[in-house]
C-alpha positions as a LaTeX table, in Angstrom:
\begin{tabular}{lrrr}
\hline
Residue & $x$ (\AA) & $y$ (\AA) & $z$ (\AA) \\
\hline
Met1 & 0.00 & 0.00 & 0.00 \\
Ser2 & 1.42 & 3.37 & $-0.92$ \\
Asp3 & 2.00 & 6.06 & 1.67 \\
Gly4 & $-0.31$ & 9.01 & 2.23 \\
Val5 & $-4.03$ & 9.66 & 1.94 \\
Pro6 & $-5.91$ & 8.65 & $-1.22$ \\
Ala7 & $-6.80$ & 11.55 & $-3.50$ \\
Gly8 & $-10.15$ & 13.04 & $-2.62$ \\
Ser9 & $-10.17$ & 11.50 & 0.87 \\
Glu10 & $-12.27$ & 13.05 & 3.63 \\
Ala11 & $-13.56$ & 11.70 & 6.95 \\
Gly12 & $-16.54$ & 10.00 & 5.34 \\
Ala13 & $-15.51$ & 9.66 & 1.72 \\
Ser14 & $-12.65$ & 8.44 & $-0.45$ \\
Thr15 & $-11.96$ & 8.15 & $-4.14$ \\
Ser16 & $-9.37$ & 6.27 & $-6.16$ \\
Arg17 & $-9.19$ & 6.49 & $-9.93$ \\
Asp18 & $-12.80$ & 6.03 & $-11.02$ \\
Arg19 & $-14.22$ & 4.52 & $-7.81$ \\
Trp20 & $-15.53$ & 6.09 & $-4.62$ \\
Phe21 & $-16.75$ & 5.02 & $-1.18$ \\
Gly22 & $-18.92$ & 7.23 & 1.01 \\
Val23 & $-20.10$ & 6.73 & 4.59 \\
Gly24 & $-22.90$ & 8.55 & 6.40 \\
Ser25 & $-24.35$ & 8.10 & 9.87 \\
Ser26 & $-27.04$ & 9.50 & 12.10 \\
Thr27 & $-28.10$ & 8.95 & 15.69 \\
Gly28 & $-31.35$ & 10.87 & 15.33 \\
Gly29 & $-34.37$ & 9.38 & 17.07 \\
Asp30 & $-36.69$ & 9.57 & 14.04 \\
Gly31 & $-36.09$ & 6.74 & 11.57 \\
Ala32 & $-36.95$ & 8.65 & 8.40 \\
Ala33 & $-34.86$ & 11.66 & 9.39 \\
Ala34 & $-31.92$ & 9.45 & 10.37 \\
Gly35 & $-32.07$ & 7.54 & 7.10 \\
His36 & $-32.19$ & 10.74 & 5.08 \\
Glu37 & $-29.31$ & 12.35 & 6.95 \\
Ala38 & $-27.07$ & 9.27 & 6.62 \\
Ala39 & $-27.89$ & 8.82 & 2.92 \\
Val40 & $-27.13$ & 12.43 & 2.03 \\
Glu41 & $-23.80$ & 12.25 & 3.87 \\
Ala42 & $-22.82$ & 8.98 & 2.15 \\
Met43 & $-23.77$ & 10.04 & $-1.41$ \\
Val44 & $-20.47$ & 11.74 & $-2.20$ \\
Gly45 & $-20.21$ & 11.05 & $-5.94$ \\
Asp46 & $-22.05$ & 10.31 & $-9.13$ \\
Asp47 & $-23.08$ & 6.88 & $-10.38$ \\
Pro48 & $-23.75$ & 4.97 & $-7.11$ \\
Lys49 & $-23.56$ & 1.20 & $-7.60$ \\
Leu50 & $-24.39$ & $-0.34$ & $-4.20$ \\
Val51 & $-25.96$ & 0.95 & $-0.98$ \\
Val52 & $-25.36$ & $-0.86$ & 2.32 \\
Val53 & $-27.48$ & $-0.01$ & 5.39 \\
Phe54 & $-26.79$ & $-0.94$ & 9.02 \\
Cys55 & $-29.64$ & 0.10 & 11.34 \\
Ser56 & $-30.46$ & $-0.19$ & 15.02 \\
Ala57 & $-33.22$ & $-2.67$ & 15.82 \\
Gly58 & $-34.78$ & 0.09 & 17.90 \\
Leu59 & $-35.70$ & 2.12 & 14.81 \\
Asp60 & $-38.48$ & 1.55 & 12.29 \\
Leu61 & $-36.34$ & $-0.06$ & 9.59 \\
Gln62 & $-38.76$ & 0.60 & 6.72 \\
Ala63 & $-39.00$ & 4.26 & 7.72 \\
Val64 & $-35.20$ & 4.42 & 7.68 \\
Val65 & $-34.88$ & 2.70 & 4.32 \\
Asn66 & $-37.47$ & 4.74 & 2.39 \\
Pro67 & $-35.47$ & 8.00 & 2.13 \\
Ile68 & $-32.27$ & 6.05 & 1.45 \\
Ala69 & $-33.92$ & 4.29 & $-1.50$ \\
Ala70 & $-35.26$ & 7.64 & $-2.72$ \\
Ala71 & $-31.75$ & 9.08 & $-2.67$ \\
Ala72 & $-30.45$ & 6.27 & $-4.90$ \\
Pro73 & $-33.39$ & 5.12 & $-7.04$ \\
Gly74 & $-32.85$ & 1.80 & $-8.77$ \\
Val75 & $-29.47$ & 1.22 & $-7.09$ \\
Pro76 & $-29.00$ & $-2.24$ & $-5.49$ \\
Met77 & $-29.38$ & $-2.03$ & $-1.72$ \\
Ile78 & $-28.74$ & $-4.49$ & 1.10 \\
Gly79 & $-28.82$ & $-4.05$ & 4.85 \\
Cys80 & $-29.88$ & $-5.38$ & 8.22 \\
Thr81 & $-30.60$ & $-4.60$ & 11.84 \\
Thr82 & $-27.62$ & $-4.67$ & 14.18 \\
Ala83 & $-26.27$ & $-5.04$ & 17.67 \\
Gly84 & $-24.52$ & $-1.70$ & 17.20 \\
Glu85 & $-23.39$ & 0.44 & 14.27 \\
Ile86 & $-19.90$ & 1.47 & 13.15 \\
Ala87 & $-19.08$ & 4.57 & 11.12 \\
Thr88 & $-15.72$ & 6.18 & 10.46 \\
Gly89 & $-14.03$ & 6.71 & 13.81 \\
Ala90 & $-17.06$ & 5.90 & 15.98 \\
Ala91 & $-19.33$ & 3.10 & 17.17 \\
Gly92 & $-22.66$ & 3.26 & 18.94 \\
Thr93 & $-26.21$ & 1.95 & 19.18 \\
Gly94 & $-29.56$ & 3.40 & 18.25 \\
Gly95 & $-28.51$ & 4.90 & 14.93 \\
Val96 & $-28.01$ & 4.30 & 11.21 \\
Thr97 & $-24.87$ & 3.85 & 9.14 \\
Val98 & $-25.00$ & 3.97 & 5.33 \\
Ala99 & $-22.15$ & 3.07 & 2.97 \\
Val100 & $-22.31$ & 3.73 & $-0.77$ \\
Leu101 & $-19.96$ & 2.36 & $-3.43$ \\
Gly102 & $-19.86$ & 4.25 & $-6.70$ \\
Gly103 & $-18.13$ & 4.65 & $-10.00$ \\
Asp104 & $-16.30$ & 1.77 & $-11.65$ \\
Phe105 & $-17.83$ & $-1.05$ & $-9.62$ \\
Ser106 & $-20.30$ & $-3.66$ & $-10.78$ \\
Ala107 & $-22.94$ & $-4.72$ & $-8.25$ \\
Ala108 & $-26.20$ & $-6.64$ & $-7.93$ \\
Ser109 & $-28.35$ & $-7.77$ & $-5.01$ \\
Thr110 & $-30.85$ & $-10.48$ & $-4.16$ \\
Phe111 & $-32.54$ & $-12.18$ & $-1.23$ \\
Val112 & $-33.87$ & $-15.67$ & $-0.58$ \\
Glu113 & $-36.24$ & $-16.52$ & 2.25 \\
Ile114 & $-35.16$ & $-19.46$ & 4.40 \\
Ala115 & $-37.91$ & $-22.00$ & 3.71 \\
Asp116 & $-38.43$ & $-24.79$ & 6.26 \\
Gly117 & $-35.12$ & $-23.94$ & 7.91 \\
Asp118 & $-33.13$ & $-25.01$ & 4.84 \\
Leu119 & $-30.17$ & $-22.65$ & 5.05 \\
Phe120 & $-28.16$ & $-24.63$ & 2.51 \\
Glu121 & $-30.78$ & $-24.15$ & $-0.19$ \\
Ala122 & $-31.21$ & $-20.47$ & 0.68 \\
Gly123 & $-27.46$ & $-19.95$ & 0.36 \\
Asn124 & $-27.35$ & $-21.97$ & $-2.84$ \\
Arg125 & $-30.01$ & $-19.82$ & $-4.47$ \\
Ala126 & $-28.56$ & $-16.56$ & $-3.15$ \\
Gly127 & $-25.20$ & $-17.46$ & $-4.67$ \\
Ala128 & $-26.72$ & $-17.05$ & $-8.13$ \\
Val129 & $-26.31$ & $-13.29$ & $-7.64$ \\
Val130 & $-22.80$ & $-13.61$ & $-9.12$ \\
Thr131 & $-24.35$ & $-14.23$ & $-12.56$ \\
Gln132 & $-25.99$ & $-10.79$ & $-12.51$ \\
Ile133 & $-22.80$ & $-8.83$ & $-13.22$ \\
Pro134 & $-20.17$ & $-9.16$ & $-15.95$ \\
Asp135 & $-16.91$ & $-10.93$ & $-15.16$ \\
Arg136 & $-14.43$ & $-8.64$ & $-13.42$ \\
Glu137 & $-10.86$ & $-9.28$ & $-12.32$ \\
His138 & $-11.89$ & $-9.13$ & $-8.64$ \\
Thr139 & $-15.25$ & $-10.25$ & $-7.25$ \\
Val140 & $-16.66$ & $-10.74$ & $-3.74$ \\
Val141 & $-20.07$ & $-11.80$ & $-2.42$ \\
Leu142 & $-21.42$ & $-9.92$ & 0.59 \\
Leu143 & $-23.86$ & $-11.83$ & 2.84 \\
Leu144 & $-26.25$ & $-10.47$ & 5.49 \\
Thr145 & $-28.33$ & $-13.21$ & 7.09 \\
Asp146 & $-30.71$ & $-13.96$ & 9.93 \\
Gly147 & $-28.26$ & $-15.22$ & 12.55 \\
Leu148 & $-31.07$ & $-16.70$ & 14.63 \\
Ala149 & $-32.26$ & $-18.99$ & 11.82 \\
Gly150 & $-29.93$ & $-21.94$ & 12.50 \\
Asn151 & $-26.52$ & $-23.26$ & 11.52 \\
Gln152 & $-24.98$ & $-20.47$ & 9.46 \\
Gln153 & $-22.23$ & $-22.71$ & 8.11 \\
Glu154 & $-24.98$ & $-24.23$ & 5.97 \\
Val155 & $-25.41$ & $-20.85$ & 4.27 \\
Val156 & $-21.71$ & $-20.84$ & 3.40 \\
Arg157 & $-21.91$ & $-24.41$ & 2.09 \\
Gly158 & $-24.88$ & $-23.47$ & $-0.05$ \\
Val159 & $-23.23$ & $-20.41$ & $-1.59$ \\
Tyr160 & $-20.02$ & $-22.37$ & $-2.14$ \\
Asn161 & $-21.99$ & $-25.11$ & $-3.87$ \\
Arg162 & $-23.30$ & $-22.54$ & $-6.34$ \\
Ile163 & $-20.24$ & $-20.35$ & $-7.02$ \\
Gly164 & $-17.23$ & $-22.53$ & $-6.14$ \\
Ala165 & $-13.91$ & $-21.50$ & $-4.70$ \\
Ala166 & $-12.99$ & $-18.61$ & $-6.99$ \\
Val167 & $-15.22$ & $-15.97$ & $-5.38$ \\
Pro168 & $-14.66$ & $-15.11$ & $-1.68$ \\
Leu169 & $-17.48$ & $-14.40$ & 0.78 \\
Val170 & $-17.71$ & $-11.81$ & 3.53 \\
Gly171 & $-20.49$ & $-10.45$ & 5.73 \\
Gly172 & $-22.33$ & $-10.86$ & 8.99 \\
Cys173 & $-25.47$ & $-12.02$ & 10.76 \\
Ala174 & $-28.08$ & $-9.40$ & 11.57 \\
Gly175 & $-28.62$ & $-8.42$ & 15.21 \\
Asp176 & $-31.36$ & $-7.06$ & 17.44 \\
Asp177 & $-29.38$ & $-5.15$ & 20.10 \\
Ala178 & $-28.50$ & $-8.42$ & 21.90 \\
Ala179 & $-32.15$ & $-9.33$ & 22.58 \\
Met180 & $-31.73$ & $-12.55$ & 20.52 \\
Val181 & $-35.42$ & $-12.54$ & 19.52 \\
Lys182 & $-35.83$ & $-11.37$ & 15.89 \\
Thr183 & $-33.67$ & $-9.74$ & 13.26 \\
Phe184 & $-34.50$ & $-8.08$ & 9.95 \\
Gln185 & $-32.76$ & $-7.65$ & 6.61 \\
Val186 & $-33.14$ & $-5.21$ & 3.70 \\
Cys187 & $-32.97$ & $-5.83$ & $-0.02$ \\
Asp188 & $-33.63$ & $-3.13$ & $-2.62$ \\
Gly189 & $-35.68$ & $-0.98$ & $-0.29$ \\
Thr190 & $-37.85$ & $-3.78$ & 1.14 \\
Val191 & $-37.63$ & $-4.99$ & 4.73 \\
Ile192 & $-37.65$ & $-8.79$ & 5.09 \\
Glu193 & $-36.93$ & $-11.38$ & 7.76 \\
Asn194 & $-35.72$ & $-14.97$ & 8.01 \\
Ala195 & $-33.70$ & $-14.55$ & 4.83 \\
Val196 & $-30.29$ & $-14.65$ & 3.21 \\
Val197 & $-29.49$ & $-11.31$ & 1.56 \\
Ala198 & $-26.58$ & $-11.22$ & $-0.88$ \\
Ala199 & $-24.79$ & $-8.67$ & $-3.01$ \\
Val200 & $-21.99$ & $-9.22$ & $-5.50$ \\
Ile201 & $-19.31$ & $-6.59$ & $-5.99$ \\
Gly202 & $-17.05$ & $-6.64$ & $-9.03$ \\
Ser203 & $-13.99$ & $-4.46$ & $-9.59$ \\
Asp204 & $-10.82$ & $-4.31$ & $-11.65$ \\
Ala205 & $-8.93$ & $-3.21$ & $-8.52$ \\
Pro206 & $-7.88$ & $-5.59$ & $-5.71$ \\
Ile207 & $-10.16$ & $-6.52$ & $-2.82$ \\
Gly208 & $-8.73$ & $-7.58$ & 0.56 \\
Ile209 & $-10.28$ & $-9.68$ & 3.36 \\
Gly210 & $-8.98$ & $-9.94$ & 6.92 \\
Val211 & $-10.35$ & $-12.13$ & 9.70 \\
Gln212 & $-8.96$ & $-12.38$ & 13.25 \\
His213 & $-10.47$ & $-12.96$ & 16.69 \\
Gly214 & $-7.98$ & $-12.41$ & 19.54 \\
Trp215 & $-9.20$ & $-15.31$ & 21.70 \\
Arg216 & $-6.95$ & $-17.96$ & 23.24 \\
Pro217 & $-7.68$ & $-21.55$ & 24.40 \\
Val218 & $-7.66$ & $-22.37$ & 28.10 \\
Gly219 & $-6.83$ & $-25.76$ & 29.63 \\
Glu220 & $-7.43$ & $-29.20$ & 28.15 \\
Pro221 & $-9.92$ & $-29.90$ & 25.36 \\
Met222 & $-13.39$ & $-31.35$ & 25.76 \\
Leu223 & $-14.93$ & $-33.93$ & 23.45 \\
Val224 & $-18.34$ & $-33.19$ & 21.93 \\
Thr225 & $-20.09$ & $-36.48$ & 22.68 \\
Ser226 & $-23.64$ & $-35.49$ & 21.69 \\
Ser227 & $-24.82$ & $-32.63$ & 19.49 \\
Gly228 & $-27.19$ & $-31.77$ & 16.68 \\
Asp229 & $-27.54$ & $-28.77$ & 14.41 \\
Thr230 & $-26.69$ & $-25.83$ & 16.73 \\
Gly231 & $-27.34$ & $-27.60$ & 20.04 \\
Val232 & $-24.76$ & $-29.37$ & 22.23 \\
Thr233 & $-26.17$ & $-31.99$ & 24.60 \\
Glu234 & $-23.03$ & $-33.55$ & 26.04 \\
Leu235 & $-19.38$ & $-32.67$ & 26.54 \\
Asp236 & $-17.09$ & $-35.46$ & 27.77 \\
Gly237 & $-20.18$ & $-37.62$ & 28.31 \\
Gln238 & $-21.66$ & $-35.12$ & 30.79 \\
Pro239 & $-24.49$ & $-32.58$ & 30.39 \\
Ala240 & $-22.95$ & $-29.90$ & 28.22 \\
Leu241 & $-23.84$ & $-26.94$ & 30.44 \\
Asp242 & $-22.48$ & $-28.61$ & 33.58 \\
Arg243 & $-19.21$ & $-29.57$ & 31.92 \\
Tyr244 & $-18.81$ & $-26.15$ & 30.30 \\
Leu245 & $-19.27$ & $-24.27$ & 33.59 \\
Asp246 & $-17.17$ & $-26.76$ & 35.55 \\
Lys247 & $-14.35$ & $-26.32$ & 33.05 \\
Ala248 & $-14.62$ & $-22.56$ & 33.55 \\
Gly249 & $-14.49$ & $-22.97$ & 37.35 \\
Met250 & $-17.91$ & $-21.39$ & 37.82 \\
Pro251 & $-20.01$ & $-22.04$ & 40.97 \\
Ala252 & $-22.79$ & $-24.61$ & 40.83 \\
Ala253 & $-25.40$ & $-21.93$ & 41.59 \\
Leu254 & $-24.81$ & $-20.42$ & 38.17 \\
Lys255 & $-26.11$ & $-23.56$ & 36.49 \\
Thr256 & $-29.69$ & $-22.66$ & 37.37 \\
Asp257 & $-29.50$ & $-18.95$ & 36.53 \\
Gln258 & $-30.48$ & $-18.57$ & 32.87 \\
Glu259 & $-29.56$ & $-14.90$ & 32.60 \\
Ala260 & $-26.22$ & $-15.37$ & 34.36 \\
Val261 & $-25.30$ & $-18.27$ & 32.07 \\
Thr262 & $-26.11$ & $-16.22$ & 28.96 \\
Thr263 & $-24.05$ & $-13.28$ & 30.21 \\
Phe264 & $-21.10$ & $-15.51$ & 31.08 \\
Ala265 & $-21.21$ & $-17.31$ & 27.74 \\
Met266 & $-21.05$ & $-14.03$ & 25.83 \\
Thr267 & $-17.39$ & $-13.68$ & 26.79 \\
His268 & $-16.43$ & $-17.37$ & 26.99 \\
Pro269 & $-16.82$ & $-18.99$ & 23.57 \\
Leu270 & $-15.73$ & $-22.47$ & 22.58 \\
Gly271 & $-12.78$ & $-22.98$ & 20.28 \\
Leu272 & $-13.05$ & $-25.62$ & 17.56 \\
Arg273 & $-9.86$ & $-27.14$ & 16.16 \\
Arg274 & $-9.68$ & $-27.13$ & 12.38 \\
Arg275 & $-7.06$ & $-28.29$ & 9.93 \\
Ala276 & $-5.59$ & $-24.85$ & 9.26 \\
Ala277 & $-6.70$ & $-22.74$ & 12.23 \\
Glu278 & $-8.88$ & $-22.51$ & 15.30 \\
Gly279 & $-12.50$ & $-21.57$ & 14.82 \\
Val280 & $-14.55$ & $-19.88$ & 17.54 \\
Arg281 & $-18.16$ & $-20.68$ & 18.36 \\
Phe282 & $-20.39$ & $-18.14$ & 20.09 \\
Ile283 & $-22.59$ & $-19.74$ & 22.81 \\
Thr284 & $-25.88$ & $-17.93$ & 22.28 \\
Gly285 & $-27.74$ & $-19.53$ & 25.16 \\
Ala286 & $-28.38$ & $-22.53$ & 27.37 \\
Asp287 & $-31.26$ & $-24.56$ & 28.76 \\
Val288 & $-30.56$ & $-24.74$ & 32.48 \\
Glu289 & $-33.17$ & $-27.46$ & 33.00 \\
Ala290 & $-31.97$ & $-29.72$ & 30.19 \\
Gly291 & $-28.31$ & $-28.84$ & 30.73 \\
Thr292 & $-27.70$ & $-28.07$ & 27.06 \\
Leu293 & $-25.86$ & $-25.32$ & 25.18 \\
Thr294 & $-26.85$ & $-23.55$ & 21.97 \\
Ser295 & $-24.37$ & $-22.17$ & 19.47 \\
Ile296 & $-24.92$ & $-20.13$ & 16.32 \\
Ala297 & $-23.24$ & $-22.83$ & 14.23 \\
Glu298 & $-22.66$ & $-26.57$ & 14.46 \\
Leu299 & $-20.25$ & $-28.19$ & 16.90 \\
Pro300 & $-20.04$ & $-31.68$ & 15.37 \\
Glu301 & $-20.03$ & $-34.82$ & 17.48 \\
Gly302 & $-16.52$ & $-36.17$ & 17.89 \\
Ser303 & $-14.86$ & $-32.76$ & 17.62 \\
Leu304 & $-12.53$ & $-31.35$ & 20.25 \\
Val305 & $-13.41$ & $-27.99$ & 21.75 \\
Trp306 & $-11.66$ & $-25.65$ & 24.16 \\
Leu307 & $-12.91$ & $-23.00$ & 26.50 \\
Met308 & $-11.65$ & $-19.69$ & 25.11 \\
Glu309 & $-10.94$ & $-16.42$ & 26.83 \\
Gly310 & $-9.80$ & $-12.98$ & 25.85 \\
Asp311 & $-9.17$ & $-9.52$ & 27.22 \\
Arg312 & $-8.98$ & $-6.02$ & 25.85 \\
Arg313 & $-5.37$ & $-6.40$ & 24.75 \\
Ser314 & $-5.89$ & $-9.65$ & 22.85 \\
Val315 & $-9.11$ & $-8.46$ & 21.21 \\
Leu316 & $-7.51$ & $-5.20$ & 20.06 \\
Ala317 & $-4.55$ & $-7.17$ & 18.71 \\
Gly318 & $-7.07$ & $-9.11$ & 16.60 \\
Thr319 & $-8.54$ & $-5.81$ & 15.39 \\
Thr320 & $-5.16$ & $-4.58$ & 14.19 \\
Ala321 & $-4.29$ & $-7.88$ & 12.53 \\
Ser322 & $-7.61$ & $-8.13$ & 10.65 \\
Cys323 & $-7.40$ & $-4.61$ & 9.22 \\
Glu324 & $-3.73$ & $-4.96$ & 8.31 \\
Asp325 & $-4.34$ & $-8.32$ & 6.62 \\
Ala326 & $-7.09$ & $-6.81$ & 4.48 \\
Leu327 & $-4.95$ & $-3.82$ & 3.50 \\
Asp328 & $-1.91$ & $-5.95$ & 2.68 \\
Gln329 & $-3.92$ & $-7.77$ & 0.01 \\
Leu330 & $-4.40$ & $-4.50$ & $-1.88$ \\
Gly331 & $-0.71$ & $-4.43$ & $-2.76$ \\
Ala332 & 0.38 & $-1.02$ & $-4.02$ \\
Asn333 & $-3.22$ & 0.20 & $-4.34$ \\
Asp334 & $-4.64$ & 2.74 & $-1.89$ \\
Pro335 & $-7.76$ & 1.68 & 0.03 \\
Ile336 & $-10.86$ & 3.75 & $-0.62$ \\
Gly337 & $-12.98$ & 2.19 & 2.14 \\
Leu338 & $-13.54$ & $-0.73$ & 4.48 \\
Leu339 & $-16.63$ & $-2.64$ & 5.56 \\
Leu340 & $-16.29$ & $-4.12$ & 9.06 \\
Phe341 & $-18.21$ & $-7.01$ & 10.64 \\
Asp342 & $-17.47$ & $-7.12$ & 14.36 \\
Cys343 & $-18.94$ & $-9.69$ & 16.75 \\
Ile344 & $-21.17$ & $-8.48$ & 19.58 \\
Ala345 & $-19.17$ & $-10.65$ & 22.02 \\
Arg346 & $-15.98$ & $-8.72$ & 21.25 \\
Lys347 & $-17.89$ & $-5.54$ & 22.04 \\
Thr348 & $-18.98$ & $-7.05$ & 25.36 \\
Val349 & $-15.41$ & $-7.95$ & 26.32 \\
Leu350 & $-14.14$ & $-4.49$ & 25.39 \\
Gly351 & $-16.80$ & $-2.50$ & 27.22 \\
Pro352 & $-17.54$ & 1.15 & 26.36 \\
Asp353 & $-13.97$ & 2.35 & 26.91 \\
Gly354 & $-12.61$ & $-0.60$ & 24.96 \\
Val355 & $-14.95$ & 0.03 & 22.04 \\
Ala356 & $-13.62$ & 3.58 & 21.86 \\
Ala357 & $-10.10$ & 2.13 & 21.97 \\
Glu358 & $-10.99$ & $-0.22$ & 19.11 \\
Met359 & $-12.16$ & 2.69 & 16.98 \\
Glu360 & $-8.86$ & 4.45 & 17.76 \\
Thr361 & $-6.98$ & 1.28 & 16.83 \\
Ile362 & $-8.80$ & 1.04 & 13.51 \\
Gly363 & $-8.13$ & 4.72 & 12.89 \\
Ser364 & $-4.42$ & 4.28 & 13.58 \\
Val365 & $-4.24$ & 1.56 & 10.93 \\
Leu366 & $-6.50$ & 3.19 & 8.33 \\
Glu367 & $-5.77$ & 6.87 & 8.97 \\
Thr368 & $-8.55$ & 8.75 & 7.10 \\
Val369 & $-9.93$ & 5.82 & 5.09 \\
Pro370 & $-13.73$ & 5.74 & 5.63 \\
Thr371 & $-15.26$ & 2.72 & 7.32 \\
Ala372 & $-18.75$ & 1.36 & 7.87 \\
Gly373 & $-19.91$ & $-1.75$ & 9.68 \\
Phe374 & $-21.92$ & $-3.28$ & 12.46 \\
Tyr375 & $-21.80$ & $-5.55$ & 15.48 \\
Thr376 & $-23.00$ & $-8.97$ & 14.39 \\
Tyr377 & $-24.29$ & $-12.32$ & 15.64 \\
Gly378 & $-21.66$ & $-14.09$ & 13.53 \\
Glu379 & $-19.32$ & $-13.29$ & 10.67 \\
Phe380 & $-18.64$ & $-14.63$ & 7.18 \\
Ala381 & $-15.16$ & $-14.76$ & 5.67 \\
Arg382 & $-14.49$ & $-17.54$ & 3.17 \\
Thr383 & $-11.35$ & $-17.17$ & 1.13 \\
Arg384 & $-10.53$ & $-20.85$ & 0.59 \\
Gly385 & $-12.28$ & $-24.17$ & 1.07 \\
Ala386 & $-15.98$ & $-24.63$ & 1.81 \\
Arg387 & $-15.89$ & $-23.25$ & 5.35 \\
Gly388 & $-16.15$ & $-19.62$ & 6.22 \\
Phe389 & $-18.50$ & $-18.92$ & 9.11 \\
His390 & $-16.92$ & $-17.40$ & 12.20 \\
Asn391 & $-17.90$ & $-16.22$ & 15.64 \\
Gln392 & $-16.36$ & $-13.55$ & 17.84 \\
Thr393 & $-14.08$ & $-12.23$ & 15.10 \\
Leu394 & $-13.54$ & $-8.98$ & 13.26 \\
Val395 & $-13.89$ & $-9.41$ & 9.49 \\
Ala396 & $-12.60$ & $-6.54$ & 7.34 \\
Leu397 & $-13.34$ & $-6.06$ & 3.64 \\
Ala398 & $-10.98$ & $-3.54$ & 2.01 \\
Leu399 & $-11.77$ & $-1.97$ & $-1.37$ \\
Ser400 & $-9.32$ & $-0.12$ & $-3.59$ \\
\hline
\end{tabular}
């Protein structure tokens, strides 16, 4: 990456050759006003090609989307509700962030409802979006899904089945401000739910993807002795919840406190050993009566898992590494913008002061490059192989 600030760069906008990336945000209480303000701020050039919307679950999403769609009529749009919004240099909740890509990009969008819980088929059909743009030297598929719909790895498998290994995937699972009840997505100005939303971005300039988590394994592994879909029934032949809390050294009283278990699990994921690296699985909840755990993706029977832990230092180290990895893949090209997908559990570990520190960390790496993103219920980053769903990571997509 060359030194200095890209030509035309401002706090919320950047241009490079014939491409531009604008970011707008608003924390206004009225959905329509917030959507309008963010859209106007993000629309920094002519010929917009893709609009991306990240919106608090506390706002009327359709009211937010209407003025954004009016500002870019006919332009492909995707978006979702969040567990917090990220805009250049800041992160918060209760607002709207809008990113717009324009100029010499190709883009298209689609959505597929998840019928009968079949995430593989929804991903498979959504992957067809790549056929809607001409071949470009660099292509990426951006996914925004309902993270509460089941095993998200099945979405990745479905998309991979359709498009193969040549096109990478990035994105995140929609949130609802950590309520874990219902999330919503947006496609082309329409609010939907229980769906896989996809956009394809094509460019003749490089695209970079970084993914890091900052968690470390603790103690000896546990064997998953009984599981199905996203539920874990037994670890080491014992009720999964009991074994999980025992391994963490937690008091027995916690095993009957549903809220306390959920809070604890937010910052104590399970690590899953893979051939090339360690995956992380977010424990979304537990059934204290049945003694079971629920994850946002499968923990297969027979796999070894570790209790994971992290702190502010390790999480921020993951932030730096993810952004730097994405930028390194641009080579000598200047970045014009980044999309960030940051897990809600990382936000919980960091706390308010740590979130501010993370924004400073990102700013120190990117300088004035505009960024937009959200806090997710899971992240997508597939650059090789058929796997690519992550938990408790920061995924960075860098555009040049």
